[in-house]
Amino acid sequence: MSLQTLKRRVSSLEYRYVFLHGFASGPSTRKGQHLKEFFAKQSIPLFIPDLNIPSFEELQVSLILKFLENNLNIEEKKDDTKDIKSIKWRIIASSLGGFIATRFAELYPERVDSLLLLAPAFDLPERWKNRLNLEEWKSNGALSVYNYKSKCMNAVKYIFYQDLKENHPSYPIPTKLLMDLVNNNKDQSLKETCHSDSSTTITIVHGKQDSSVPLDTTEEFIRKCNEAVPASGDTIDVHIVEDGHELTEPSTLSLFEKIISEKWLLR
Protein backbone atom coordinates (compact mmCIF):
# COMPACT_ATOMS: atom_id res chain seq x y z
CA MET A 1 0.00 0.00 0.00
CA SER A 2 1.37 3.42 -0.97
CA LEU A 3 1.75 6.23 1.57
CA GLN A 4 -0.79 8.26 -0.42
CA THR A 5 -3.36 5.48 -0.12
CA LEU A 6 -2.58 5.17 3.59
CA LYS A 7 -3.18 8.88 4.13
CA ARG A 8 -6.53 8.68 2.30
CA ARG A 9 -7.66 5.81 4.53
CA VAL A 10 -6.93 7.66 7.76
CA SER A 11 -7.91 11.17 6.59
CA SER A 12 -11.54 10.57 7.59
CA LEU A 13 -10.32 10.41 11.22
CA GLU A 14 -12.64 7.53 11.94
CA TYR A 15 -9.99 6.59 14.46
CA ARG A 16 -8.03 8.97 16.67
CA TYR A 17 -4.72 8.32 18.39
CA VAL A 18 -3.64 9.21 21.92
CA PHE A 19 -0.55 8.48 24.03
CA LEU A 20 -0.90 8.26 27.82
CA HIS A 21 2.32 8.74 29.78
CA GLY A 22 3.27 7.06 33.04
CA PHE A 23 3.60 8.05 36.69
CA ALA A 24 5.92 10.99 37.49
CA SER A 25 6.21 11.78 33.81
CA GLY A 26 4.61 14.10 31.26
CA PRO A 27 3.89 14.77 27.56
CA SER A 28 7.60 15.26 26.78
CA THR A 29 8.41 11.64 27.61
CA ARG A 30 10.84 10.10 25.13
CA LYS A 31 8.47 7.36 23.97
CA GLY A 32 5.63 9.82 23.47
CA GLN A 33 7.72 12.27 21.47
CA HIS A 34 9.23 9.48 19.36
CA LEU A 35 5.76 8.22 18.49
CA LYS A 36 4.47 11.74 17.85
CA GLU A 37 7.23 12.20 15.26
CA PHE A 38 6.42 8.81 13.74
CA PHE A 39 2.72 9.68 13.41
CA ALA A 40 3.58 13.14 12.04
CA LYS A 41 5.47 11.49 9.17
CA GLN A 42 2.17 9.82 8.25
CA SER A 43 0.33 13.17 8.58
CA ILE A 44 -1.62 11.81 11.55
CA PRO A 45 -1.95 13.76 14.81
CA LEU A 46 -1.10 12.03 18.09
CA PHE A 47 -2.77 13.58 21.13
CA ILE A 48 -0.50 13.52 24.22
CA PRO A 49 -2.33 15.00 27.23
CA ASP A 50 -0.67 15.92 30.51
CA LEU A 51 -2.10 13.43 33.02
CA ASN A 52 -0.84 15.21 36.15
CA ILE A 53 -4.44 15.91 37.15
CA PRO A 54 -5.17 18.20 38.93
CA SER A 55 -1.42 18.40 39.68
CA PHE A 56 1.29 15.86 40.43
CA GLU A 57 0.95 16.55 44.16
CA GLU A 58 -2.84 16.01 44.10
CA LEU A 59 -2.73 13.18 41.54
CA GLN A 60 -5.76 10.85 41.44
CA VAL A 61 -6.62 8.18 38.87
CA SER A 62 -10.35 8.94 39.20
CA LEU A 63 -9.73 12.57 38.21
CA ILE A 64 -7.49 11.51 35.32
CA LEU A 65 -10.24 9.26 33.96
CA LYS A 66 -12.76 12.09 34.19
CA PHE A 67 -10.30 14.44 32.50
CA LEU A 68 -9.83 11.95 29.65
CA GLU A 69 -13.55 11.37 29.26
CA ASN A 70 -14.08 15.13 28.93
CA ASN A 71 -11.06 15.85 26.76
CA LEU A 72 -11.53 12.98 24.34
CA ASN A 73 -15.00 14.44 23.80
CA ILE A 74 -13.41 17.80 23.00
CA GLU A 75 -11.04 16.22 20.51
CA GLU A 76 -13.92 14.40 18.85
CA LYS A 77 -15.93 17.58 18.40
CA LYS A 78 -13.11 19.24 16.44
CA ASP A 79 -14.07 17.21 13.38
CA ASP A 80 -17.40 18.37 11.95
CA THR A 81 -17.45 15.78 9.18
CA LYS A 82 -18.04 12.71 11.34
CA ASP A 83 -20.76 11.62 13.72
CA ILE A 84 -19.18 11.78 17.19
CA LYS A 85 -20.43 8.28 18.01
CA SER A 86 -18.54 6.82 15.02
CA ILE A 87 -15.15 8.04 16.24
CA LYS A 88 -13.10 5.67 18.38
CA TRP A 89 -9.72 6.01 20.04
CA ARG A 90 -6.64 3.88 19.56
CA ILE A 91 -4.68 4.27 22.76
CA ILE A 92 -0.94 3.83 23.26
CA ALA A 93 -0.15 3.92 26.96
CA SER A 94 2.90 3.48 29.15
CA SER A 95 3.15 2.11 32.72
CA LEU A 96 0.51 3.88 34.87
CA GLY A 97 -0.89 5.20 31.61
CA GLY A 98 -1.35 1.57 30.54
CA PHE A 99 -3.39 0.86 33.65
CA ILE A 100 -5.46 4.01 33.05
CA ALA A 101 -6.02 3.13 29.38
CA THR A 102 -7.28 -0.34 30.32
CA ARG A 103 -9.53 1.11 33.01
CA PHE A 104 -10.84 3.71 30.55
CA ALA A 105 -11.64 0.92 28.07
CA GLU A 106 -13.44 -0.96 30.84
CA LEU A 107 -15.54 2.09 31.79
CA TYR A 108 -16.10 3.59 28.32
CA PRO A 109 -15.90 0.68 25.84
CA GLU A 110 -17.81 2.61 23.19
CA ARG A 111 -14.93 5.12 23.02
CA VAL A 112 -12.05 2.68 22.51
CA ASP A 113 -11.07 0.70 19.44
CA SER A 114 -7.71 -0.76 20.46
CA LEU A 115 -4.97 -0.71 23.08
CA LEU A 116 -1.18 -0.80 22.80
CA LEU A 117 0.05 -1.18 26.38
CA LEU A 118 3.72 -0.58 27.20
CA ALA A 119 4.71 -2.23 30.49
CA PRO A 120 1.23 -1.59 31.93
CA ALA A 121 1.34 -0.94 35.69
CA PHE A 122 -1.24 -3.42 36.90
CA ASP A 123 -1.56 -4.39 40.58
CA LEU A 124 0.09 -1.15 41.69
CA PRO A 125 -1.37 -0.95 45.23
CA GLU A 126 -0.17 -4.45 46.10
CA ARG A 127 3.29 -3.90 44.65
CA TRP A 128 3.70 -0.55 46.39
CA LYS A 129 2.54 -2.10 49.65
CA ASN A 130 5.57 -4.36 49.50
CA ARG A 131 8.02 -1.62 48.50
CA LEU A 132 6.94 1.51 50.38
CA ASN A 133 6.21 2.44 53.97
CA LEU A 134 2.51 3.14 53.50
CA GLU A 135 1.91 4.05 57.14
CA GLU A 136 4.59 6.71 56.95
CA TRP A 137 3.18 7.99 53.65
CA LYS A 138 -0.29 8.14 55.20
CA SER A 139 0.84 9.84 58.41
CA ASN A 140 3.03 12.36 56.60
CA GLY A 141 0.33 12.97 54.02
CA ALA A 142 2.78 12.95 51.11
CA LEU A 143 5.61 10.94 49.58
CA SER A 144 8.63 12.49 47.87
CA VAL A 145 9.48 10.90 44.51
CA TYR A 146 11.61 11.84 41.53
CA ASN A 147 9.45 13.47 38.87
CA TYR A 148 10.83 13.03 35.36
CA LYS A 149 8.68 15.89 34.09
CA SER A 150 10.03 18.48 36.54
CA LYS A 151 13.42 16.73 36.79
CA CYS A 152 13.46 17.05 40.57
CA MET A 153 11.94 15.51 43.70
CA ASN A 154 8.23 16.28 44.12
CA ALA A 155 5.64 15.28 46.71
CA VAL A 156 2.59 13.22 45.83
CA LYS A 157 -0.18 13.00 48.41
CA TYR A 158 -1.48 9.77 49.95
CA ILE A 159 -4.84 10.37 48.25
CA PHE A 160 -3.26 8.95 45.08
CA TYR A 161 -2.74 5.55 46.68
CA GLN A 162 -6.04 5.69 48.57
CA ASP A 163 -8.05 6.49 45.44
CA LEU A 164 -6.32 3.77 43.45
CA LYS A 165 -6.81 1.17 46.19
CA GLU A 166 -10.43 1.98 47.02
CA ASN A 167 -11.94 2.96 43.66
CA HIS A 168 -10.22 0.88 40.99
CA PRO A 169 -9.49 -2.82 40.43
CA SER A 170 -5.86 -3.89 40.38
CA TYR A 171 -6.53 -5.52 37.00
CA PRO A 172 -9.18 -3.68 34.96
CA ILE A 173 -10.78 -6.03 32.44
CA PRO A 174 -12.02 -4.38 29.19
CA THR A 175 -14.73 -6.98 28.62
CA LYS A 176 -16.23 -5.43 25.47
CA LEU A 177 -12.86 -5.23 23.74
CA LEU A 178 -12.08 -8.81 24.73
CA MET A 179 -15.40 -10.03 23.30
CA ASP A 180 -14.63 -8.22 20.05
CA LEU A 181 -11.23 -9.91 19.95
CA VAL A 182 -12.75 -13.35 20.37
CA ASN A 183 -15.46 -12.71 17.78
CA ASN A 184 -12.92 -11.43 15.26
CA ASN A 185 -10.72 -14.44 15.84
CA LYS A 186 -13.62 -16.82 15.20
CA ASP A 187 -14.44 -15.33 11.81
CA GLN A 188 -11.16 -15.68 9.95
CA SER A 189 -12.64 -14.81 6.55
CA LEU A 190 -13.85 -11.43 7.75
CA LYS A 191 -10.63 -10.83 9.64
CA GLU A 192 -8.46 -11.57 6.60
CA THR A 193 -10.42 -9.29 4.27
CA CYS A 194 -10.65 -6.50 6.91
CA HIS A 195 -14.42 -6.35 6.59
CA SER A 196 -15.09 -7.11 10.22
CA ASP A 197 -17.28 -4.66 12.10
CA SER A 198 -14.50 -4.28 14.66
CA SER A 199 -10.77 -3.74 14.17
CA THR A 200 -10.05 -4.23 17.84
CA THR A 201 -6.57 -5.29 18.90
CA ILE A 202 -4.91 -5.44 22.31
CA THR A 203 -1.12 -5.60 22.30
CA ILE A 204 1.31 -5.56 25.22
CA VAL A 205 5.04 -4.85 25.07
CA HIS A 206 7.00 -5.67 28.24
CA GLY A 207 10.72 -5.66 28.95
CA LYS A 208 12.54 -8.70 30.34
CA GLN A 209 14.66 -6.43 32.54
CA ASP A 210 11.75 -4.39 33.90
CA SER A 211 12.48 -3.81 37.60
CA SER A 212 9.49 -1.50 38.17
CA VAL A 213 6.59 -3.57 36.82
CA PRO A 214 7.27 -7.33 36.97
CA LEU A 215 6.59 -9.33 33.85
CA ASP A 216 4.28 -11.62 35.81
CA THR A 217 1.73 -8.79 36.10
CA THR A 218 1.20 -9.02 32.35
CA GLU A 219 0.85 -12.79 32.64
CA GLU A 220 -1.69 -12.36 35.45
CA PHE A 221 -3.65 -9.82 33.39
CA ILE A 222 -3.95 -12.31 30.53
CA ARG A 223 -5.06 -15.03 32.96
CA LYS A 224 -7.77 -12.75 34.34
CA CYS A 225 -8.89 -11.84 30.82
CA ASN A 226 -9.31 -15.54 30.06
CA GLU A 227 -11.38 -15.93 33.22
CA ALA A 228 -13.66 -13.04 32.29
CA VAL A 229 -14.02 -13.88 28.59
CA PRO A 230 -12.89 -17.44 27.77
CA ALA A 231 -10.14 -17.63 25.13
CA SER A 232 -9.77 -13.84 25.03
CA GLY A 233 -6.33 -13.83 26.61
CA ASP A 234 -5.07 -16.02 23.78
CA THR A 235 -5.93 -13.27 21.28
CA ILE A 236 -3.85 -10.61 23.07
CA ASP A 237 -0.49 -10.13 21.37
CA VAL A 238 2.40 -10.00 23.85
CA HIS A 239 5.93 -8.99 22.90
CA ILE A 240 8.67 -9.64 25.47
CA VAL A 241 11.71 -7.52 24.61
CA GLU A 242 15.29 -7.08 25.79
CA ASP A 243 14.66 -3.81 27.59
CA GLY A 244 13.89 -2.30 30.97
CA HIS A 245 10.82 -0.43 32.16
CA GLU A 246 11.67 2.59 30.02
CA LEU A 247 11.26 0.63 26.75
CA THR A 248 13.43 3.10 24.85
CA GLU A 249 15.99 0.79 23.24
CA PRO A 250 16.15 1.51 19.46
CA SER A 251 14.93 -2.01 18.68
CA THR A 252 11.94 -1.51 21.01
CA LEU A 253 11.03 1.85 19.47
CA SER A 254 11.21 0.22 16.04
CA LEU A 255 8.90 -2.53 17.29
CA PHE A 256 6.34 0.09 18.34
CA GLU A 257 6.38 1.51 14.82
CA LYS A 258 5.99 -1.96 13.30
CA ILE A 259 3.04 -2.84 15.56
CA ILE A 260 1.27 0.47 14.90
CA SER A 261 1.79 0.18 11.14
CA GLU A 262 0.65 -3.42 10.84
CA LYS A 263 -2.27 -3.35 13.26
CA TRP A 264 -3.64 0.15 12.66
CA LEU A 265 -2.26 2.21 9.81
CA LEU A 266 -2.17 -0.47 7.13
CA ARG A 267 -5.55 -2.07 7.84
Tab-separated table of C-alpha atoms in Angstrom:
chain	number	residue	atom	x	y	z
A	1	MET	CA	0.000	0.000	0.000
A	2	SER	CA	1.369	3.415	-0.968
A	3	LEU	CA	1.746	6.234	1.574
A	4	GLN	CA	-0.785	8.260	-0.423
A	5	THR	CA	-3.362	5.483	-0.117
A	6	LEU	CA	-2.576	5.165	3.591
A	7	LYS	CA	-3.183	8.883	4.125
A	8	ARG	CA	-6.534	8.677	2.304
A	9	ARG	CA	-7.665	5.814	4.533
A	10	VAL	CA	-6.932	7.661	7.757
A	11	SER	CA	-7.912	11.165	6.592
A	12	SER	CA	-11.535	10.574	7.592
A	13	LEU	CA	-10.318	10.411	11.225
A	14	GLU	CA	-12.643	7.526	11.936
A	15	TYR	CA	-9.987	6.592	14.459
A	16	ARG	CA	-8.026	8.974	16.674
A	17	TYR	CA	-4.718	8.320	18.386
A	18	VAL	CA	-3.638	9.211	21.919
A	19	PHE	CA	-0.554	8.481	24.031
A	20	LEU	CA	-0.901	8.265	27.825
A	21	HIS	CA	2.325	8.744	29.780
A	22	GLY	CA	3.267	7.064	33.041
A	23	PHE	CA	3.596	8.048	36.691
A	24	ALA	CA	5.922	10.992	37.490
A	25	SER	CA	6.211	11.782	33.808
A	26	GLY	CA	4.611	14.099	31.258
A	27	PRO	CA	3.893	14.766	27.560
A	28	SER	CA	7.599	15.265	26.780
A	29	THR	CA	8.409	11.635	27.608
A	30	ARG	CA	10.845	10.104	25.125
A	31	LYS	CA	8.469	7.362	23.972
A	32	GLY	CA	5.627	9.818	23.468
A	33	GLN	CA	7.723	12.269	21.472
A	34	HIS	CA	9.231	9.485	19.356
A	35	LEU	CA	5.764	8.222	18.487
A	36	LYS	CA	4.472	11.738	17.847
A	37	GLU	CA	7.230	12.203	15.260
A	38	PHE	CA	6.420	8.813	13.742
A	39	PHE	CA	2.724	9.680	13.406
A	40	ALA	CA	3.579	13.135	12.038
A	41	LYS	CA	5.471	11.488	9.171
A	42	GLN	CA	2.174	9.822	8.249
A	43	SER	CA	0.328	13.167	8.576
A	44	ILE	CA	-1.616	11.809	11.549
A	45	PRO	CA	-1.952	13.761	14.809
A	46	LEU	CA	-1.097	12.029	18.091
A	47	PHE	CA	-2.770	13.585	21.132
A	48	ILE	CA	-0.501	13.517	24.225
A	49	PRO	CA	-2.327	15.003	27.229
A	50	ASP	CA	-0.671	15.916	30.511
A	51	LEU	CA	-2.103	13.433	33.019
A	52	ASN	CA	-0.839	15.211	36.147
A	53	ILE	CA	-4.438	15.911	37.148
A	54	PRO	CA	-5.174	18.205	38.931
A	55	SER	CA	-1.420	18.400	39.682
A	56	PHE	CA	1.287	15.864	40.433
A	57	GLU	CA	0.948	16.547	44.160
A	58	GLU	CA	-2.840	16.007	44.100
A	59	LEU	CA	-2.731	13.179	41.542
A	60	GLN	CA	-5.757	10.848	41.436
A	61	VAL	CA	-6.617	8.178	38.872
A	62	SER	CA	-10.349	8.941	39.204
A	63	LEU	CA	-9.728	12.566	38.206
A	64	ILE	CA	-7.487	11.513	35.319
A	65	LEU	CA	-10.243	9.264	33.959
A	66	LYS	CA	-12.764	12.090	34.193
A	67	PHE	CA	-10.296	14.440	32.497
A	68	LEU	CA	-9.828	11.951	29.652
A	69	GLU	CA	-13.551	11.370	29.262
A	70	ASN	CA	-14.084	15.128	28.933
A	71	ASN	CA	-11.056	15.855	26.758
A	72	LEU	CA	-11.532	12.984	24.339
A	73	ASN	CA	-15.002	14.445	23.803
A	74	ILE	CA	-13.410	17.800	23.004
A	75	GLU	CA	-11.037	16.216	20.512
A	76	GLU	CA	-13.923	14.396	18.853
A	77	LYS	CA	-15.932	17.585	18.400
A	78	LYS	CA	-13.109	19.240	16.444
A	79	ASP	CA	-14.073	17.205	13.384
A	80	ASP	CA	-17.405	18.375	11.946
A	81	THR	CA	-17.446	15.781	9.182
A	82	LYS	CA	-18.040	12.713	11.337
A	83	ASP	CA	-20.757	11.624	13.721
A	84	ILE	CA	-19.178	11.776	17.186
A	85	LYS	CA	-20.429	8.279	18.014
A	86	SER	CA	-18.538	6.816	15.020
A	87	ILE	CA	-15.151	8.042	16.241
A	88	LYS	CA	-13.099	5.672	18.377
A	89	TRP	CA	-9.719	6.012	20.041
A	90	ARG	CA	-6.640	3.882	19.559
A	91	ILE	CA	-4.676	4.267	22.764
A	92	ILE	CA	-0.941	3.826	23.261
A	93	ALA	CA	-0.150	3.915	26.956
A	94	SER	CA	2.901	3.476	29.153
A	95	SER	CA	3.148	2.110	32.718
A	96	LEU	CA	0.511	3.876	34.870
A	97	GLY	CA	-0.893	5.198	31.609
A	98	GLY	CA	-1.352	1.571	30.536
A	99	PHE	CA	-3.387	0.863	33.655
A	100	ILE	CA	-5.458	4.011	33.048
A	101	ALA	CA	-6.019	3.128	29.378
A	102	THR	CA	-7.281	-0.336	30.318
A	103	ARG	CA	-9.531	1.105	33.014
A	104	PHE	CA	-10.844	3.705	30.545
A	105	ALA	CA	-11.644	0.919	28.067
A	106	GLU	CA	-13.438	-0.958	30.845
A	107	LEU	CA	-15.538	2.094	31.792
A	108	TYR	CA	-16.095	3.587	28.318
A	109	PRO	CA	-15.900	0.680	25.840
A	110	GLU	CA	-17.808	2.606	23.195
A	111	ARG	CA	-14.934	5.120	23.021
A	112	VAL	CA	-12.052	2.684	22.513
A	113	ASP	CA	-11.071	0.700	19.439
A	114	SER	CA	-7.714	-0.762	20.459
A	115	LEU	CA	-4.968	-0.709	23.078
A	116	LEU	CA	-1.184	-0.803	22.797
A	117	LEU	CA	0.049	-1.178	26.380
A	118	LEU	CA	3.718	-0.578	27.202
A	119	ALA	CA	4.705	-2.235	30.494
A	120	PRO	CA	1.227	-1.585	31.930
A	121	ALA	CA	1.345	-0.942	35.688
A	122	PHE	CA	-1.244	-3.423	36.904
A	123	ASP	CA	-1.556	-4.390	40.578
A	124	LEU	CA	0.089	-1.149	41.685
A	125	PRO	CA	-1.368	-0.949	45.229
A	126	GLU	CA	-0.170	-4.452	46.102
A	127	ARG	CA	3.289	-3.903	44.648
A	128	TRP	CA	3.702	-0.554	46.391
A	129	LYS	CA	2.536	-2.095	49.652
A	130	ASN	CA	5.575	-4.363	49.502
A	131	ARG	CA	8.019	-1.617	48.500
A	132	LEU	CA	6.938	1.508	50.382
A	133	ASN	CA	6.215	2.437	53.975
A	134	LEU	CA	2.506	3.138	53.504
A	135	GLU	CA	1.908	4.050	57.136
A	136	GLU	CA	4.593	6.707	56.952
A	137	TRP	CA	3.177	7.995	53.653
A	138	LYS	CA	-0.285	8.145	55.197
A	139	SER	CA	0.844	9.842	58.414
A	140	ASN	CA	3.033	12.356	56.596
A	141	GLY	CA	0.331	12.972	54.024
A	142	ALA	CA	2.777	12.953	51.109
A	143	LEU	CA	5.608	10.939	49.576
A	144	SER	CA	8.631	12.491	47.873
A	145	VAL	CA	9.480	10.897	44.505
A	146	TYR	CA	11.611	11.841	41.525
A	147	ASN	CA	9.448	13.472	38.868
A	148	TYR	CA	10.827	13.028	35.357
A	149	LYS	CA	8.684	15.891	34.085
A	150	SER	CA	10.028	18.485	36.536
A	151	LYS	CA	13.422	16.731	36.792
A	152	CYS	CA	13.455	17.049	40.575
A	153	MET	CA	11.942	15.511	43.700
A	154	ASN	CA	8.230	16.279	44.123
A	155	ALA	CA	5.645	15.277	46.707
A	156	VAL	CA	2.594	13.216	45.828
A	157	LYS	CA	-0.175	13.004	48.407
A	158	TYR	CA	-1.476	9.773	49.946
A	159	ILE	CA	-4.838	10.375	48.253
A	160	PHE	CA	-3.257	8.954	45.078
A	161	TYR	CA	-2.741	5.548	46.679
A	162	GLN	CA	-6.041	5.689	48.568
A	163	ASP	CA	-8.055	6.492	45.443
A	164	LEU	CA	-6.315	3.774	43.449
A	165	LYS	CA	-6.806	1.171	46.192
A	166	GLU	CA	-10.435	1.984	47.017
A	167	ASN	CA	-11.941	2.961	43.663
A	168	HIS	CA	-10.217	0.884	40.992
A	169	PRO	CA	-9.493	-2.818	40.434
A	170	SER	CA	-5.860	-3.892	40.377
A	171	TYR	CA	-6.529	-5.523	37.003
A	172	PRO	CA	-9.176	-3.683	34.957
A	173	ILE	CA	-10.784	-6.033	32.438
A	174	PRO	CA	-12.022	-4.382	29.192
A	175	THR	CA	-14.726	-6.983	28.621
A	176	LYS	CA	-16.235	-5.435	25.475
A	177	LEU	CA	-12.860	-5.232	23.739
A	178	LEU	CA	-12.083	-8.812	24.727
A	179	MET	CA	-15.395	-10.032	23.302
A	180	ASP	CA	-14.633	-8.218	20.048
A	181	LEU	CA	-11.228	-9.906	19.948
A	182	VAL	CA	-12.750	-13.353	20.374
A	183	ASN	CA	-15.459	-12.714	17.781
A	184	ASN	CA	-12.916	-11.430	15.258
A	185	ASN	CA	-10.716	-14.436	15.837
A	186	LYS	CA	-13.619	-16.823	15.201
A	187	ASP	CA	-14.438	-15.328	11.807
A	188	GLN	CA	-11.164	-15.683	9.947
A	189	SER	CA	-12.637	-14.809	6.550
A	190	LEU	CA	-13.850	-11.427	7.746
A	191	LYS	CA	-10.630	-10.831	9.637
A	192	GLU	CA	-8.457	-11.567	6.601
A	193	THR	CA	-10.422	-9.295	4.271
A	194	CYS	CA	-10.649	-6.501	6.906
A	195	HIS	CA	-14.425	-6.354	6.592
A	196	SER	CA	-15.087	-7.114	10.224
A	197	ASP	CA	-17.285	-4.664	12.102
A	198	SER	CA	-14.495	-4.285	14.661
A	199	SER	CA	-10.772	-3.740	14.166
A	200	THR	CA	-10.046	-4.227	17.844
A	201	THR	CA	-6.570	-5.288	18.902
A	202	ILE	CA	-4.912	-5.442	22.311
A	203	THR	CA	-1.120	-5.600	22.299
A	204	ILE	CA	1.310	-5.563	25.216
A	205	VAL	CA	5.043	-4.851	25.074
A	206	HIS	CA	7.000	-5.667	28.245
A	207	GLY	CA	10.725	-5.656	28.954
A	208	LYS	CA	12.537	-8.698	30.336
A	209	GLN	CA	14.657	-6.434	32.539
A	210	ASP	CA	11.752	-4.392	33.901
A	211	SER	CA	12.477	-3.814	37.597
A	212	SER	CA	9.492	-1.503	38.170
A	213	VAL	CA	6.588	-3.565	36.824
A	214	PRO	CA	7.273	-7.330	36.974
A	215	LEU	CA	6.587	-9.328	33.847
A	216	ASP	CA	4.281	-11.619	35.814
A	217	THR	CA	1.728	-8.788	36.101
A	218	THR	CA	1.198	-9.015	32.348
A	219	GLU	CA	0.853	-12.792	32.644
A	220	GLU	CA	-1.693	-12.362	35.454
A	221	PHE	CA	-3.648	-9.819	33.388
A	222	ILE	CA	-3.949	-12.310	30.533
A	223	ARG	CA	-5.060	-15.025	32.957
A	224	LYS	CA	-7.771	-12.754	34.340
A	225	CYS	CA	-8.888	-11.840	30.820
A	226	ASN	CA	-9.313	-15.541	30.059
A	227	GLU	CA	-11.382	-15.931	33.220
A	228	ALA	CA	-13.664	-13.036	32.285
A	229	VAL	CA	-14.016	-13.885	28.590
A	230	PRO	CA	-12.893	-17.442	27.771
A	231	ALA	CA	-10.136	-17.634	25.127
A	232	SER	CA	-9.770	-13.844	25.031
A	233	GLY	CA	-6.327	-13.831	26.613
A	234	ASP	CA	-5.071	-16.015	23.780
A	235	THR	CA	-5.934	-13.266	21.278
A	236	ILE	CA	-3.851	-10.609	23.071
A	237	ASP	CA	-0.491	-10.127	21.368
A	238	VAL	CA	2.396	-9.996	23.848
A	239	HIS	CA	5.934	-8.988	22.901
A	240	ILE	CA	8.670	-9.644	25.472
A	241	VAL	CA	11.705	-7.520	24.607
A	242	GLU	CA	15.290	-7.081	25.792
A	243	ASP	CA	14.658	-3.810	27.586
A	244	GLY	CA	13.887	-2.295	30.965
A	245	HIS	CA	10.821	-0.425	32.161
A	246	GLU	CA	11.674	2.591	30.022
A	247	LEU	CA	11.262	0.628	26.754
A	248	THR	CA	13.431	3.097	24.850
A	249	GLU	CA	15.993	0.795	23.237
A	250	PRO	CA	16.155	1.507	19.463
A	251	SER	CA	14.929	-2.009	18.684
A	252	THR	CA	11.941	-1.508	21.011
A	253	LEU	CA	11.028	1.852	19.474
A	254	SER	CA	11.208	0.217	16.037
A	255	LEU	CA	8.904	-2.535	17.290
A	256	PHE	CA	6.342	0.093	18.343
A	257	GLU	CA	6.378	1.513	14.816
A	258	LYS	CA	5.987	-1.959	13.302
A	259	ILE	CA	3.037	-2.842	15.559
A	260	ILE	CA	1.274	0.465	14.903
A	261	SER	CA	1.785	0.183	11.142
A	262	GLU	CA	0.650	-3.422	10.843
A	263	LYS	CA	-2.272	-3.348	13.262
A	264	TRP	CA	-3.644	0.147	12.657
A	265	LEU	CA	-2.256	2.215	9.812
A	266	LEU	CA	-2.173	-0.465	7.125
A	267	ARG	CA	-5.549	-2.071	7.836
